[in-house]
Amino acid sequence: MSLTAIVLAAGEGTRMKSRHPKVAHKLMDRPLVWWPVHAAREAGADRIIVVVGNHADEVKAVFAGDADVEFVEQTERLGTGHAMMCVRDALGDFHGPTVVLYGDTPLMRAETIKNLVEHTKGGHYACTVLTMSPADPTGYGRIKRDAEGNVLVIIEHKDCTPEEQATLTECNSGIYCFCGRRLSENIDKIGNNNAQGEYYLTDMVGIYREIGEPVSALLAADDSELLGVNSRVQLAQVTKIMQERINNQLMAEGVTMLDPAQVWVGPEVTVGRDTELLPMTMLWGKTAIGGDCVIGPNTRLTNVTVGDGSSVEETVGYDTVIDRDVTVGPRAYLRPGTHLCDRAHVGTHVEIKNSTIGEGSKVPHLSYIGDTSMGSGVNIGAGSITCNYDGVNKHRTTIGNDVFVGSDTMMVAPVSIGDGALVGASSCITSDVPADALALERSDQQVIEGYAKVRRERLHKEK
Ligand code: UD1
Ligand code: MG
């Protein structure tokens, strides 16, 4: 199916009280405008056009690298009809079913878009308007139907008579599906003779009625999908709804949550069966969690893959791969390029960057491991550090299999430690250690019998 989606996102969003465009504000880890674009994609749109105006560059940056998103700039904001005329002028005629979405209405489901398109195609309508019946219709355009229930016209709130304001309670959601060809042929008929002096896209309904083209209105199954964000309070409300929607879906699929109100899972995250998500956990980006894992509490993972049976406690991680039956935390920091192989353990106050920790290897306490390849069965003693940075360049540390590194060891890269080697505690390793060798770098210990007692007694006397 060829489907075009147009996302209107040129508005100012003054009520956000922000230096940034409204649609760039984040709902979870994604800007508002990302959500309708994603829904359009899921609904099968093969052409997505975002109309930008205010802070156009910041809005465009949201889709950097997305080949399927095009932009049209609306330099003057003369209304929703004008925004669509700008698209037509910039890109040529509309083709096939053309859906109009808003950049500040992020809860719209792909399913709803699909239904709207099917309904429009099925009835050969020139336009279908998605409508709703909110408890308070103030501000919305009102749907006027004739005695048979056919849609006659949409009247903006400000253009309604007081009687119409009181009696017409079915409202325009602002979401439509148009037949592209008929929209191209007729969009120039929109004028701006109304209370706001704007070109209203809603006028298309009345225009089609007059020329005998069939129009239809579809009442949305779930009004909450049409909630728009105009303020930060509404942004928080919409976030809550999306959080619930995603968490309910995950729980239905077999994920346990001690308190779903304290778990945030982004739209492109997957979580396997029998995994438990504990409070204050955020899973963002393309994170993929396996089954039988325990994640959290107090954990934020962004683009992290976690294999089955692993636990990640009180941890922040980015761009990391964690294999199966790995234990991480509490309080670990996993930075980009980290790979923790099966049964590895990364413990408390440990930071790992751009490093592989081999199968069953352990970095249990207070360590920094950067730019390191570590084999299997290694034990890194508490407080050990790979010194990977000389102030200008980064260097690698290579640690073989079954190496035992004593506590408080500095490994000054570039350096390598061979299989089965032993490094004595508190050593500063600056040259390579061969396999099966002992490396020790520390001064000899002195012992002076009885000295502590003599000193203690002298200090007490002086007091
Ligand atoms: C619009 C509808 C109204 C509907 C309501 C639902 C019109 C004339 N009215 O009113 O019937 O009930 O939405 O929320 O369409 N935009 C542009 N360029 C413009 C003007 C707007 O891109 O020149 C974008 C805005 O960024 C926003 C969307 O279009 O995403 C809607 O604009 P807005 O000004 O909020 O329209 P409403 O007055 O709310
Ligand atoms: Mg609005």
Short mmCIF file of C-alpha atoms and ligand atoms in Angstrom, two decimals:
data_model
loop_
_atom_site.label_atom_id
_atom_site.label_comp_id
_atom_site.label_asym_id
_atom_site.label_seq_id
_atom_site.Cartn_x
_atom_site.Cartn_y
_atom_site.Cartn_z
CA MET A 1 0.00 0.00 0.00
CA SER A 2 1.28 3.44 -0.85
CA LEU A 3 0.50 5.85 1.96
CA THR A 4 1.66 9.40 2.53
CA ALA A 5 1.69 10.89 6.03
CA ILE A 6 2.00 14.60 6.63
CA VAL A 7 2.93 15.66 10.14
CA LEU A 8 2.16 19.28 10.98
CA ALA A 9 4.84 20.57 13.30
CA ALA A 10 5.38 24.22 12.49
CA GLY A 11 3.61 25.65 15.53
CA GLU A 12 5.21 27.81 18.19
CA GLY A 13 4.15 26.05 21.36
CA THR A 14 4.31 29.23 23.43
CA ARG A 15 2.70 27.58 26.43
CA MET A 16 5.71 25.33 26.88
CA LYS A 17 7.68 28.45 27.99
CA SER A 18 10.76 27.06 26.30
CA ARG A 19 13.71 28.03 24.15
CA HIS A 20 13.11 24.84 22.18
CA PRO A 21 10.29 24.01 19.77
CA LYS A 22 7.40 22.21 21.44
CA VAL A 23 7.67 19.12 19.29
CA ALA A 24 11.34 18.63 20.27
CA HIS A 25 10.40 18.17 23.94
CA LYS A 26 10.76 14.58 24.97
CA LEU A 27 8.10 12.04 25.81
CA MET A 28 10.25 9.35 27.47
CA ASP A 29 13.43 9.25 25.38
CA ARG A 30 11.90 10.49 22.11
CA PRO A 31 10.93 13.98 20.94
CA LEU A 32 7.17 14.49 20.63
CA VAL A 33 7.29 14.68 16.85
CA TRP A 34 9.06 11.31 16.64
CA TRP A 35 5.92 9.48 17.85
CA PRO A 36 3.45 10.32 15.07
CA VAL A 37 6.20 9.70 12.51
CA HIS A 38 6.83 6.30 14.07
CA ALA A 39 3.10 5.50 14.14
CA ALA A 40 2.82 6.49 10.47
CA ARG A 41 5.74 4.21 9.63
CA GLU A 42 4.15 1.32 11.53
CA ALA A 43 0.89 1.97 9.68
CA GLY A 44 2.76 1.46 6.42
CA ALA A 45 3.47 5.03 5.30
CA ASP A 46 6.17 4.99 2.66
CA ARG A 47 6.38 8.75 2.43
CA ILE A 48 6.48 10.93 5.55
CA ILE A 49 6.57 14.69 5.27
CA VAL A 50 7.10 16.87 8.33
CA VAL A 51 6.03 20.50 8.05
CA VAL A 52 8.49 22.60 10.03
CA GLY A 53 8.58 26.29 10.84
CA ASN A 54 9.74 27.37 14.24
CA HIS A 55 13.28 26.23 15.03
CA ALA A 56 13.16 24.11 11.87
CA ASP A 57 16.74 22.90 12.32
CA GLU A 58 16.07 21.49 15.77
CA VAL A 59 13.01 19.62 14.49
CA LYS A 60 14.85 18.29 11.43
CA ALA A 61 17.68 17.08 13.66
CA VAL A 62 15.24 14.66 15.33
CA PHE A 63 15.21 12.65 12.08
CA ALA A 64 18.87 12.93 11.15
CA GLY A 65 19.72 9.79 9.19
CA ASP A 66 16.08 8.78 8.59
CA ALA A 67 15.91 8.43 4.82
CA ASP A 68 12.11 8.11 4.77
CA VAL A 69 11.39 11.54 6.30
CA GLU A 70 11.15 14.68 4.16
CA PHE A 71 10.67 18.26 5.33
CA VAL A 72 8.72 21.20 4.05
CA GLU A 73 9.29 24.61 5.56
CA GLN A 74 6.31 26.79 6.28
CA THR A 75 7.92 30.18 6.78
CA GLU A 76 4.70 32.01 7.67
CA ARG A 77 2.19 30.20 9.82
CA LEU A 78 -1.09 31.07 8.20
CA GLY A 79 -3.05 28.03 9.37
CA THR A 80 -3.35 24.28 8.92
CA GLY A 81 -4.73 24.68 5.38
CA HIS A 82 -1.78 26.89 4.50
CA ALA A 83 0.63 24.27 5.87
CA MET A 84 -0.84 21.72 3.46
CA MET A 85 -0.65 24.22 0.56
CA CYS A 86 3.06 24.62 1.36
CA VAL A 87 3.52 20.85 1.04
CA ARG A 88 1.75 20.83 -2.31
CA ASP A 89 3.77 23.82 -3.57
CA ALA A 90 7.08 22.34 -2.44
CA LEU A 91 6.58 18.72 -3.48
CA GLY A 92 3.89 18.72 -6.14
CA ASP A 93 0.53 17.01 -6.09
CA PHE A 94 -0.58 14.66 -3.32
CA HIS A 95 -0.76 11.01 -4.32
CA GLY A 96 -2.79 8.13 -2.93
CA PRO A 97 -4.21 8.15 0.57
CA THR A 98 -2.74 11.09 2.48
CA VAL A 99 -2.99 11.14 6.25
CA VAL A 100 -2.59 14.34 8.25
CA LEU A 101 -1.17 14.01 11.76
CA TYR A 102 -0.02 16.56 14.34
CA GLY A 103 3.50 16.71 15.70
CA ASP A 104 2.21 17.42 19.19
CA THR A 105 -0.23 14.47 19.35
CA PRO A 106 2.04 11.55 20.22
CA LEU A 107 -0.43 8.92 21.46
CA MET A 108 -1.94 8.17 18.06
CA ARG A 109 -1.72 4.43 17.37
CA ALA A 110 -0.68 2.88 14.06
CA GLU A 111 -3.84 0.76 14.24
CA THR A 112 -6.03 3.88 14.30
CA ILE A 113 -4.23 5.34 11.29
CA LYS A 114 -4.71 2.06 9.41
CA ASN A 115 -8.43 2.01 10.22
CA LEU A 116 -8.80 5.61 9.08
CA VAL A 117 -7.11 4.82 5.77
CA GLU A 118 -9.12 1.62 5.19
CA HIS A 119 -12.36 3.45 6.00
CA THR A 120 -11.51 6.22 3.53
CA LYS A 121 -10.51 3.86 0.74
CA GLY A 122 -13.48 1.56 1.39
CA GLY A 123 -16.00 4.40 1.05
CA HIS A 124 -14.10 6.21 -1.74
CA TYR A 125 -14.30 9.28 0.44
CA ALA A 126 -12.50 12.45 -0.51
CA CYS A 127 -11.84 12.91 3.20
CA THR A 128 -12.45 11.20 6.52
CA VAL A 129 -12.16 13.24 9.70
CA LEU A 130 -11.27 11.45 12.90
CA THR A 131 -13.56 12.84 15.59
CA MET A 132 -13.96 12.66 19.36
CA SER A 133 -16.36 13.68 22.12
CA PRO A 134 -14.23 15.21 24.86
CA ALA A 135 -15.73 16.14 28.22
CA ASP A 136 -14.82 19.76 27.52
CA PRO A 137 -15.01 20.62 23.82
CA THR A 138 -13.84 24.23 24.29
CA GLY A 139 -11.34 25.26 21.63
CA TYR A 140 -11.94 22.39 19.24
CA GLY A 141 -13.50 22.59 15.79
CA ARG A 142 -17.07 21.22 15.88
CA ILE A 143 -18.57 18.67 13.53
CA LYS A 144 -21.95 19.61 12.09
CA ARG A 145 -23.99 16.74 10.66
CA ASP A 146 -27.32 16.75 8.79
CA ALA A 147 -30.42 14.87 9.94
CA GLU A 148 -29.13 11.64 8.33
CA GLY A 149 -25.84 11.94 10.14
CA ASN A 150 -23.80 13.03 7.12
CA VAL A 151 -21.00 15.44 7.89
CA LEU A 152 -21.78 18.89 6.57
CA VAL A 153 -19.00 21.10 7.79
CA ILE A 154 -16.45 21.71 10.53
CA ILE A 155 -16.83 25.00 12.36
CA GLU A 156 -13.92 26.25 14.45
CA HIS A 157 -14.82 27.03 18.06
CA LYS A 158 -14.22 30.74 17.53
CA ASP A 159 -16.47 30.77 14.47
CA CYS A 160 -19.38 28.98 16.18
CA THR A 161 -22.48 30.78 17.37
CA PRO A 162 -23.01 30.44 21.17
CA GLU A 163 -25.75 27.93 20.38
CA GLU A 164 -23.43 25.85 18.17
CA GLN A 165 -20.75 25.98 20.86
CA ALA A 166 -23.26 24.53 23.33
CA THR A 167 -24.89 21.89 21.13
CA LEU A 168 -22.18 20.61 18.79
CA THR A 169 -20.13 18.36 21.05
CA GLU A 170 -18.51 16.08 18.48
CA CYS A 171 -15.09 17.57 17.81
CA ASN A 172 -12.45 17.50 15.12
CA SER A 173 -9.33 15.72 16.29
CA GLY A 174 -7.33 17.37 13.51
CA ILE A 175 -6.39 13.97 12.10
CA TYR A 176 -7.66 13.20 8.61
CA CYS A 177 -7.24 10.88 5.70
CA PHE A 178 -7.59 12.53 2.30
CA CYS A 179 -7.69 11.17 -1.19
CA GLY A 180 -4.51 12.79 -2.50
CA ARG A 181 -5.77 13.50 -5.98
CA ARG A 182 -8.94 15.25 -4.89
CA LEU A 183 -7.02 17.21 -2.25
CA SER A 184 -4.58 18.51 -4.88
CA GLU A 185 -7.44 19.52 -7.14
CA ASN A 186 -9.35 21.43 -4.48
CA ILE A 187 -6.99 22.72 -1.80
CA ASP A 188 -6.71 26.14 -3.44
CA LYS A 189 -10.37 26.70 -2.68
CA ILE A 190 -9.56 27.25 1.00
CA GLY A 191 -9.85 30.92 1.94
CA ASN A 192 -9.09 32.85 5.12
CA ASN A 193 -12.34 34.64 5.74
CA ASN A 194 -12.86 33.56 9.36
CA ALA A 195 -12.44 34.73 12.95
CA GLN A 196 -8.67 34.07 12.97
CA GLY A 197 -7.90 35.13 9.38
CA GLU A 198 -6.25 31.74 8.84
CA TYR A 199 -6.42 29.12 6.11
CA TYR A 200 -8.27 26.29 7.84
CA LEU A 201 -7.72 22.75 6.57
CA THR A 202 -11.08 21.99 8.14
CA ASP A 203 -12.73 24.00 5.39
CA MET A 204 -12.06 21.12 2.97
CA VAL A 205 -15.06 19.30 4.45
CA GLY A 206 -17.51 22.06 3.52
CA ILE A 207 -15.79 22.54 0.14
CA TYR A 208 -16.24 18.85 -0.71
CA ARG A 209 -19.89 18.95 0.37
CA GLU A 210 -20.51 21.82 -2.04
CA ILE A 211 -18.99 20.02 -5.03
CA GLY A 212 -20.63 16.72 -4.14
CA GLU A 213 -17.54 14.77 -3.07
CA PRO A 214 -18.29 12.30 -0.25
CA VAL A 215 -16.79 13.03 3.16
CA SER A 216 -17.01 10.99 6.32
CA ALA A 217 -16.32 11.28 10.03
CA LEU A 218 -15.00 8.42 12.11
CA LEU A 219 -15.41 8.58 15.88
CA ALA A 220 -12.14 7.53 17.51
CA ALA A 221 -12.35 4.36 19.59
CA ASP A 222 -10.04 5.80 22.22
CA ASP A 223 -10.10 9.56 22.84
CA SER A 224 -6.87 9.47 24.79
CA GLU A 225 -4.97 8.83 21.55
CA LEU A 226 -5.91 12.32 20.45
CA LEU A 227 -4.57 14.20 23.46
CA GLY A 228 -2.34 17.03 22.32
CA VAL A 229 0.54 18.52 24.24
CA ASN A 230 0.41 22.26 24.72
CA SER A 231 2.00 22.60 28.16
CA ARG A 232 4.43 20.74 30.37
CA VAL A 233 1.55 19.54 32.53
CA GLN A 234 0.03 17.90 29.46
CA LEU A 235 3.44 16.51 28.53
CA ALA A 236 3.57 14.78 31.92
CA GLN A 237 0.00 13.48 31.49
CA VAL A 238 0.74 12.08 28.06
CA THR A 239 3.95 10.49 29.36
CA LYS A 240 1.96 8.75 32.08
CA ILE A 241 -0.49 7.35 29.54
CA MET A 242 2.29 6.12 27.25
CA GLN A 243 4.13 4.58 30.20
CA GLU A 244 1.00 2.69 31.21
CA ARG A 245 0.30 1.58 27.66
CA ILE A 246 3.81 0.17 27.18
CA ASN A 247 4.02 -1.39 30.65
CA ASN A 248 0.62 -3.05 30.36
CA GLN A 249 1.71 -4.55 27.06
CA LEU A 250 4.96 -5.85 28.59
CA MET A 251 3.16 -7.34 31.60
CA ALA A 252 0.69 -9.02 29.24
CA GLU A 253 3.70 -10.57 27.49
CA GLY A 254 5.13 -11.99 30.73
CA VAL A 255 7.28 -9.27 32.29
CA THR A 256 7.00 -8.66 36.05
CA MET A 257 7.04 -5.17 37.56
CA LEU A 258 7.07 -4.54 41.28
CA ASP A 259 5.63 -1.09 40.64
CA PRO A 260 4.85 -0.24 37.01
CA ALA A 261 4.53 3.44 37.92
CA GLN A 262 8.27 3.48 38.51
CA VAL A 263 9.37 1.77 35.32
CA TRP A 264 9.84 3.57 32.01
CA VAL A 265 10.40 1.57 28.85
CA GLY A 266 10.95 3.27 25.52
CA PRO A 267 9.00 2.41 22.37
CA GLU A 268 11.70 0.35 20.69
CA VAL A 269 12.78 -1.71 23.70
CA THR A 270 12.09 -5.44 24.01
CA VAL A 271 11.94 -7.41 27.28
CA GLY A 272 11.77 -11.21 27.51
CA ARG A 273 9.52 -13.45 29.57
CA ASP A 274 9.91 -13.81 33.32
CA THR A 275 12.18 -10.80 33.51
CA GLU A 276 11.60 -8.59 36.50
CA LEU A 277 11.86 -4.81 36.21
CA LEU A 278 12.38 -3.16 39.59
CA PRO A 279 11.51 0.43 40.55
CA MET A 280 13.32 3.41 39.07
CA THR A 281 14.35 1.56 35.96
CA MET A 282 14.53 3.31 32.60
CA LEU A 283 15.18 1.34 29.43
CA TRP A 284 15.82 3.53 26.43
CA GLY A 285 16.89 3.42 22.82
CA LYS A 286 17.14 0.00 21.21
CA THR A 287 17.69 -1.84 24.48
CA ALA A 288 16.85 -5.56 24.31
CA ILE A 289 16.52 -7.51 27.55
CA GLY A 290 16.35 -11.30 27.49
CA GLY A 291 14.25 -13.62 29.64
CA ASP A 292 14.68 -14.43 33.34
CA CYS A 293 16.64 -11.25 34.01
CA VAL A 294 16.37 -8.91 36.97
CA ILE A 295 16.87 -5.25 36.02
CA GLY A 296 16.99 -2.48 38.63
CA PRO A 297 16.32 -0.94 40.99
CA ASN A 298 17.78 2.44 40.00
CA THR A 299 19.00 1.43 36.57
CA ARG A 300 19.14 3.28 33.27
CA LEU A 301 20.13 1.34 30.17
CA THR A 302 20.37 2.94 26.73
CA ASN A 303 21.02 0.74 23.69
CA VAL A 304 22.06 -2.16 25.90
CA THR A 305 21.54 -5.82 24.99
CA VAL A 306 21.18 -8.18 27.95
CA GLY A 307 21.16 -11.98 27.55
CA ASP A 308 18.93 -14.44 29.42
CA GLY A 309 19.38 -14.89 33.13
CA SER A 310 21.46 -11.78 33.79
CA SER A 311 20.94 -9.27 36.57
CA VAL A 312 21.76 -5.59 36.38
CA GLU A 313 21.36 -3.69 39.62
CA GLU A 314 21.72 0.06 40.23
CA THR A 315 23.60 0.54 36.98
CA VAL A 316 23.89 3.09 34.20
CA GLY A 317 24.81 1.61 30.83
CA TYR A 318 25.10 2.80 27.23
CA ASP A 319 25.83 0.97 23.99
CA THR A 320 26.83 -2.19 25.78
CA VAL A 321 26.38 -5.91 25.17
CA ILE A 322 25.79 -8.14 28.19
CA ASP A 323 25.63 -11.87 27.47
CA ARG A 324 23.93 -14.61 29.52
CA ASP A 325 24.01 -15.15 33.28
CA VAL A 326 26.05 -12.02 33.88
CA THR A 327 25.78 -10.09 37.14
CA VAL A 328 26.29 -6.34 37.18
CA GLY A 329 26.24 -3.88 40.08
CA PRO A 330 25.14 -2.56 42.41
CA ARG A 331 26.45 0.76 41.13
CA ALA A 332 28.31 -0.01 37.96
CA TYR A 333 28.83 2.31 34.99
CA LEU A 334 29.03 0.62 31.59
CA ARG A 335 30.12 2.91 28.80
CA PRO A 336 30.01 2.46 25.02
CA GLY A 337 31.81 -0.55 23.58
CA THR A 338 31.53 -2.70 26.69
CA HIS A 339 30.98 -6.41 26.16
CA LEU A 340 30.44 -8.63 29.19
CA CYS A 341 30.62 -12.30 28.14
CA ASP A 342 28.66 -15.19 29.69
CA ARG A 343 28.84 -15.47 33.48
CA ALA A 344 31.04 -12.39 33.86
CA HIS A 345 30.64 -10.32 37.00
CA VAL A 346 31.03 -6.57 37.25
CA GLY A 347 30.53 -5.38 40.78
CA THR A 348 30.30 -2.27 42.88
CA HIS A 349 31.68 1.10 41.82
CA VAL A 350 33.17 -0.32 38.67
CA GLU A 351 33.42 1.60 35.40
CA ILE A 352 34.02 -0.20 32.12
CA LYS A 353 34.54 1.42 28.72
CA ASN A 354 35.26 -0.03 25.29
CA SER A 355 36.37 -3.33 26.80
CA THR A 356 35.58 -7.02 26.64
CA ILE A 357 35.32 -8.92 29.90
CA GLY A 358 35.69 -12.60 29.01
CA GLU A 359 33.58 -15.57 30.11
CA GLY A 360 33.35 -15.94 33.86
CA SER A 361 35.80 -13.08 34.48
CA LYS A 362 35.25 -10.86 37.49
CA VAL A 363 35.81 -7.18 38.14
CA PRO A 364 34.10 -7.05 41.52
CA HIS A 365 35.04 -3.81 43.27
CA LEU A 366 36.14 -0.21 42.69
CA SER A 367 37.85 -0.58 39.31
CA TYR A 368 38.21 1.26 36.02
CA ILE A 369 38.71 -0.92 32.96
CA GLY A 370 39.06 0.98 29.67
CA ASP A 371 40.17 -0.07 26.18
CA THR A 372 40.89 -3.58 27.43
CA SER A 373 40.55 -7.09 26.01
CA MET A 374 40.23 -9.55 28.86
CA GLY A 375 40.09 -13.32 28.43
CA SER A 376 38.08 -15.81 30.45
CA GLY A 377 38.44 -16.76 34.11
CA VAL A 378 40.23 -13.56 35.07
CA ASN A 379 39.98 -12.00 38.51
CA ILE A 380 40.70 -8.31 38.90
CA GLY A 381 41.41 -7.32 42.49
CA ALA A 382 39.66 -4.41 44.18
CA GLY A 383 40.77 -0.94 43.18
CA SER A 384 42.64 -1.97 40.05
CA ILE A 385 42.83 0.35 37.10
CA THR A 386 43.84 0.20 33.47
CA CYS A 387 45.65 3.49 32.83
CA ASN A 388 44.57 3.88 29.22
CA TYR A 389 45.16 7.58 28.67
CA ASP A 390 48.51 9.32 28.50
CA GLY A 391 46.98 12.77 28.25
CA VAL A 392 46.97 12.69 24.44
CA ASN A 393 46.24 9.17 23.21
CA LYS A 394 44.31 6.13 24.42
CA HIS A 395 46.12 2.79 24.62
CA ARG A 396 44.99 -0.79 24.99
CA THR A 397 45.52 -3.31 27.74
CA THR A 398 45.41 -7.01 26.88
CA ILE A 399 44.80 -9.55 29.63
CA GLY A 400 44.88 -13.26 28.75
CA ASN A 401 42.88 -16.15 30.23
CA ASP A 402 42.98 -17.15 33.89
CA VAL A 403 45.00 -14.13 34.98
CA PHE A 404 44.90 -13.09 38.64
CA VAL A 405 45.45 -9.40 39.21
CA GLY A 406 45.96 -8.43 42.85
CA SER A 407 44.18 -5.49 44.41
CA ASP A 408 45.21 -1.91 43.69
CA THR A 409 47.10 -2.76 40.51
CA MET A 410 47.77 -0.07 37.92
CA MET A 411 48.14 -1.45 34.39
CA VAL A 412 49.76 1.30 32.33
CA ALA A 413 48.76 0.79 28.71
CA PRO A 414 49.89 -0.25 26.22
CA VAL A 415 50.61 -3.39 28.16
CA SER A 416 49.73 -7.06 28.03
CA ILE A 417 49.51 -9.75 30.65
CA GLY A 418 49.81 -13.33 29.41
CA ASP A 419 47.61 -16.37 30.19
CA GLY A 420 47.82 -17.67 33.73
CA ALA A 421 49.99 -14.80 34.98
CA LEU A 422 49.82 -13.50 38.53
CA VAL A 423 50.22 -9.83 39.41
CA GLY A 424 50.99 -8.99 43.03
CA ALA A 425 48.77 -6.51 44.82
CA SER A 426 49.60 -2.84 44.52
CA SER A 427 51.86 -3.26 41.50
CA CYS A 428 52.25 -0.64 38.82
CA ILE A 429 52.63 -2.71 35.66
CA THR A 430 54.40 -0.80 32.91
CA SER A 431 55.87 -3.63 30.87
CA ASP A 432 54.42 -6.84 29.46
CA VAL A 433 54.01 -9.84 31.75
CA PRO A 434 54.64 -13.25 30.09
CA ALA A 435 52.24 -16.17 30.49
CA ASP A 436 52.37 -17.96 33.85
CA ALA A 437 54.81 -15.36 35.31
CA LEU A 438 54.53 -13.50 38.60
CA ALA A 439 54.86 -9.73 38.27
CA LEU A 440 55.46 -7.74 41.41
CA GLU A 441 56.23 -4.06 41.62
CA ARG A 442 56.39 -2.75 45.17
CA SER A 443 59.12 -1.72 47.63
CA ASP A 444 60.23 -4.09 50.38
CA GLN A 445 58.29 -3.97 53.62
CA GLN A 446 60.08 -2.81 56.77
CA VAL A 447 59.12 -4.09 60.23
CA ILE A 448 60.44 -2.41 63.39
CA GLU A 449 59.50 -4.49 66.40
CA GLY A 450 57.80 -2.59 69.28
CA TYR A 451 58.02 0.80 67.60
CA ALA A 452 54.27 1.50 67.63
CA LYS A 453 54.06 0.94 71.37
CA VAL A 454 57.04 3.24 72.11
CA ARG A 455 55.54 5.99 69.98
CA ARG A 456 52.09 5.67 71.57
CA GLU A 457 53.51 6.00 75.05
CA ARG A 458 55.63 9.02 74.08
CA LEU A 459 52.58 10.82 72.59
CA HIS A 460 50.49 10.16 75.71
CA LYS A 461 53.24 11.56 77.94
CA GLU A 462 53.55 14.76 75.88
CA LYS A 463 49.78 15.39 76.12
C1 UD1 B 1 -7.05 22.43 14.88
C2 UD1 B 1 -8.31 22.30 14.04
C3 UD1 B 1 -9.51 22.05 14.96
C4 UD1 B 1 -9.26 20.82 15.79
C5 UD1 B 1 -7.95 20.95 16.56
C6 UD1 B 1 -7.61 19.65 17.25
C7 UD1 B 1 -7.97 23.75 12.12
C8 UD1 B 1 -8.33 25.02 11.47
N1 UD1 B 1 -8.52 23.51 13.29
O1 UD1 B 1 -7.22 23.61 15.66
O2 UD1 B 1 -10.67 21.86 14.18
O3 UD1 B 1 -10.32 20.62 16.69
O4 UD1 B 1 -6.85 21.25 15.67
O5 UD1 B 1 -6.46 19.79 18.01
O6 UD1 B 1 -7.23 22.99 11.54
N2 UD1 B 1 0.25 24.09 12.31
C9 UD1 B 1 1.19 24.30 11.33
N3 UD1 B 1 1.11 25.44 10.58
C10 UD1 B 1 0.15 26.38 10.80
C11 UD1 B 1 -0.78 26.15 11.81
C12 UD1 B 1 -0.72 24.99 12.55
O7 UD1 B 1 2.08 23.47 11.12
O8 UD1 B 1 0.18 27.39 10.09
C13 UD1 B 1 0.33 22.85 13.10
C14 UD1 B 1 0.58 23.09 14.57
O9 UD1 B 1 1.98 23.03 14.87
C15 UD1 B 1 -0.16 21.93 15.20
C16 UD1 B 1 -1.30 21.66 14.24
O10 UD1 B 1 -0.93 22.23 13.02
O11 UD1 B 1 0.62 20.77 15.29
C17 UD1 B 1 -2.63 22.24 14.74
O12 UD1 B 1 -2.54 23.63 14.83
P1 UD1 B 1 -3.27 24.44 15.96
O13 UD1 B 1 -2.97 25.89 15.79
O14 UD1 B 1 -3.02 23.84 17.28
O15 UD1 B 1 -4.80 24.23 15.56
P2 UD1 B 1 -6.04 24.34 16.51
O16 UD1 B 1 -6.42 25.77 16.62
O17 UD1 B 1 -5.80 23.59 17.76
MG MG B 2 -4.13 22.92 18.86
#
